[in-house]
Amino acid sequence: MAGTDAAPADSATTGPVDRAAWVALAGCLLGLFMQMLDTTIVNIALPDLTTDLRASTSEQLLVLSVYTLAFACTLLTAATLGGRLGRRRVFVTAILAFTVSSLLCGVSQGPVELIVFRGAQGVSAALMSAQTLALIAALFPKARHGLVFGIYGAVAGLAAMLGPVVGGVLVTSDVLGWGWRTIFFVNFPLGVIACGLAWRRLPQLREQPPPRLDLRGMALSTAGLFFLLYPLAVGREQGWPPRLWVMMGASAVLLVLFVVLERRLLARGGAPLLRMDLFGSRRFTVGLSLSLLFFSVFAAFFFTVSISAQFGLGYSPLRTGLLALPFAVGGVLGSVLSPGVVDRIGSARTLCAGALVLGAGLAWVGLTLQPISGTMSIPAVIAPLVVGGIGTGLFVAPLQTAILSDTSEANIGSASGCVPTVQQIGASIGLAVVSLFFFGQVATQAHSAVPATRAELVADLQNTAVEPLFRAPMADRFADCARNQLTSAHPDRPAPGCDGDPSAQSGMAADLIGKANGQLQEAGRAVAARSFVGAFQTTLWALAAMCAAIAVLTLALGSRPGPNKPE
């Protein structure tokens, strides 16, 4: 199989699959696992990383966003390069590059170095990801695509879900004193194994004759996606200055020009970066829309869980990461069940059921929360998180099959770059929208949380050495600081002049804070918990409603006979 320039001869048949194909699939999936793991694993390690490297706010933001930006903006170009240079060659080279760039991230001595190497990671991940679907399609006959694409979807979802768990375990374990650096070093053994499994077992899949590079399409798509995704990544942090709106407007123009150019190039018989004939398939178009919306919800959920747990409830990185474990367990169960469900009711109804089950799980988590007391019971959320994970597994596993069901050998390469691009765009949009909504809800919840906490603080101060004359002013000062912080663009950080550290004060202020430091800290935790848990609950219900909308959209896929029975 190795070294061929096209798909195997039985790619459209039901012939047997040899062991080498399964080994090669394992290599592809391990590469996929690394890519998706690194989309979420850094979030958990960010506080330790920031302290160690002394990263500024803008540098922290770039550490998180540059990977996704480089990933999404390179995918379409990477798919074309794979067809021209050979998909196996590009895939294996990308694994090596990803492994090396991960090691360089781990040994970075400053934030700028880390940002550069994270960008290199993103480009390498795109070069890998853009080949994976085309390689898997070539490895297996058409009749097996439902199974192998289901495994692909399950691994992608599981890796993203496990990112916080793995990150929390690695940071807390502090292996060999490496701390946060282990989240990057862990990619070294994974990359070596993936190369060993994939090398010489994958088809080369080089287009003959090699097409001319669509340089204009590369430039327009890369610039258009960057001008769209960069403002979404940094907009809230920077307060949405006019230049970001200008970039988004320019993005719309560039992407429209890209579509026009690609249509003309295809009509002339050329090799466009994105084959627009793919969108002639209703299942492809609707499937991409489902992917966009679902990964928006998926990214939004994990963002709100992480931010609520760490900044609202004060959880450690490990405890925050472990919150994703029940969801991941449910994801495995849903992925295992998915092929049987598809066989019984068809892929469209399975996707509908998955979206509804996920929505039910998210709504159930919301019902367990107690915003008034600012608490979240871990035992109470385990079952609904498992249910949400089952819904995710049911949905993600058959999604790739539904999207790619109408593709052919002529356009599978273009689809292989388009599908993950849309997923990354969806995740970016989801994060941008949910951050605005969630922090808006934090500010709304603060209007009731601050007065309630202030009243409790006044009562608690009666049991301190603070003189009665100063108790009410101290509570008022606390309320002003809490309100200013929770209604600001950065409710996870103290407002200016409100640090609350006795060592930062002097004279009478330091003396008063020292006498009531324990009560002030407890009040700070309480008001943050109430505001963040309340915002988390409202956001979960909004995401559950989105899942219901996704379930309705799945019906637009239409019916199609499955391998064993009709849909």
Coordinates of N, CA and C in Angstrom, one line a residue, residues 23-24 26-32 34 91-92 95 99 128 187-199 201-202:
V23 N -3.4 -0.6 11.6 CA -2.2 -0.1 12.2 C -2.0 1.4 11.8
A24 N -2.1 1.6 10.5 CA -2.0 3.0 9.9 C -3.1 3.9 10.5
A26 N -4.4 3.6 13.4 CA -4.0 3.9 14.8 C -3.0 5.1 14.8
G27 N -2.1 5.1 13.8 CA -1.2 6.2 13.7 C -1.9 7.5 13.4
C28 N -2.8 7.5 12.5 CA -3.6 8.7 12.2 C -4.4 9.2 13.4
L29 N -5.0 8.3 14.1 CA -5.8 8.7 15.3 C -4.9 9.2 16.4
L30 N -3.7 8.7 16.6 CA -2.8 9.2 17.6 C -2.4 10.6 17.3
G31 N -2.1 10.9 16.0 CA -1.8 12.2 15.6 C -3.0 13.1 15.9
L32 N -4.2 12.7 15.5 CA -5.5 13.4 15.8 C -5.6 13.7 17.3
M34 N -3.3 14.0 19.6 CA -2.4 15.1 20.0 C -2.9 16.4 19.6
F91 N 1.8 14.2 6.1 CA 1.3 13.8 7.4 C 2.5 13.4 8.3
V92 N 3.4 12.6 7.9 CA 4.5 12.1 8.8 C 5.4 13.3 9.1
I95 N 3.8 15.3 11.8 CA 3.9 14.7 13.1 C 5.2 15.0 13.7
T99 N 5.9 17.3 17.0 CA 6.6 16.8 18.2 C 7.8 17.7 18.6
M128 N -1.2 18.0 9.6 CA -1.6 16.7 9.9 C -3.1 16.5 9.7
N187 N 3.8 15.1 24.5 CA 3.6 14.8 23.0 C 4.8 14.1 22.4
F188 N 6.0 14.1 23.1 CA 7.1 13.4 22.5 C 6.9 11.9 22.3
P189 N 6.6 11.2 23.3 CA 6.4 9.7 23.1 C 5.2 9.5 22.2
L190 N 4.1 10.3 22.3 CA 3.0 10.1 21.4 C 3.4 10.3 19.9
G191 N 4.2 11.3 19.7 CA 4.6 11.6 18.3 C 5.5 10.5 17.7
V192 N 6.4 10.0 18.5 CA 7.3 8.9 18.1 C 6.4 7.7 17.7
I193 N 5.5 7.3 18.6 CA 4.7 6.1 18.3 C 3.8 6.4 17.1
A194 N 3.2 7.5 16.9 CA 2.4 7.8 15.7 C 3.2 7.7 14.5
C195 N 4.4 8.2 14.4 CA 5.3 8.1 13.2 C 5.5 6.6 12.9
G196 N 5.9 5.9 14.0 CA 6.2 4.5 13.8 C 5.0 3.7 13.2
L197 N 3.8 4.0 13.6 CA 2.6 3.3 13.2 C 2.2 3.7 11.7
A198 N 2.4 5.0 11.4 CA 1.9 5.5 10.1 C 2.9 5.4 9.0
W199 N 4.2 5.5 9.3 CA 5.2 5.5 8.2 C 5.2 4.1 7.5
R201 N 2.9 2.6 6.0 CA 1.6 1.9 6.0 C 0.5 2.8 5.4
L202 N 0.8 4.1 5.2 CA -0.2 4.9 4.6 C 0.0 5.0 3.1

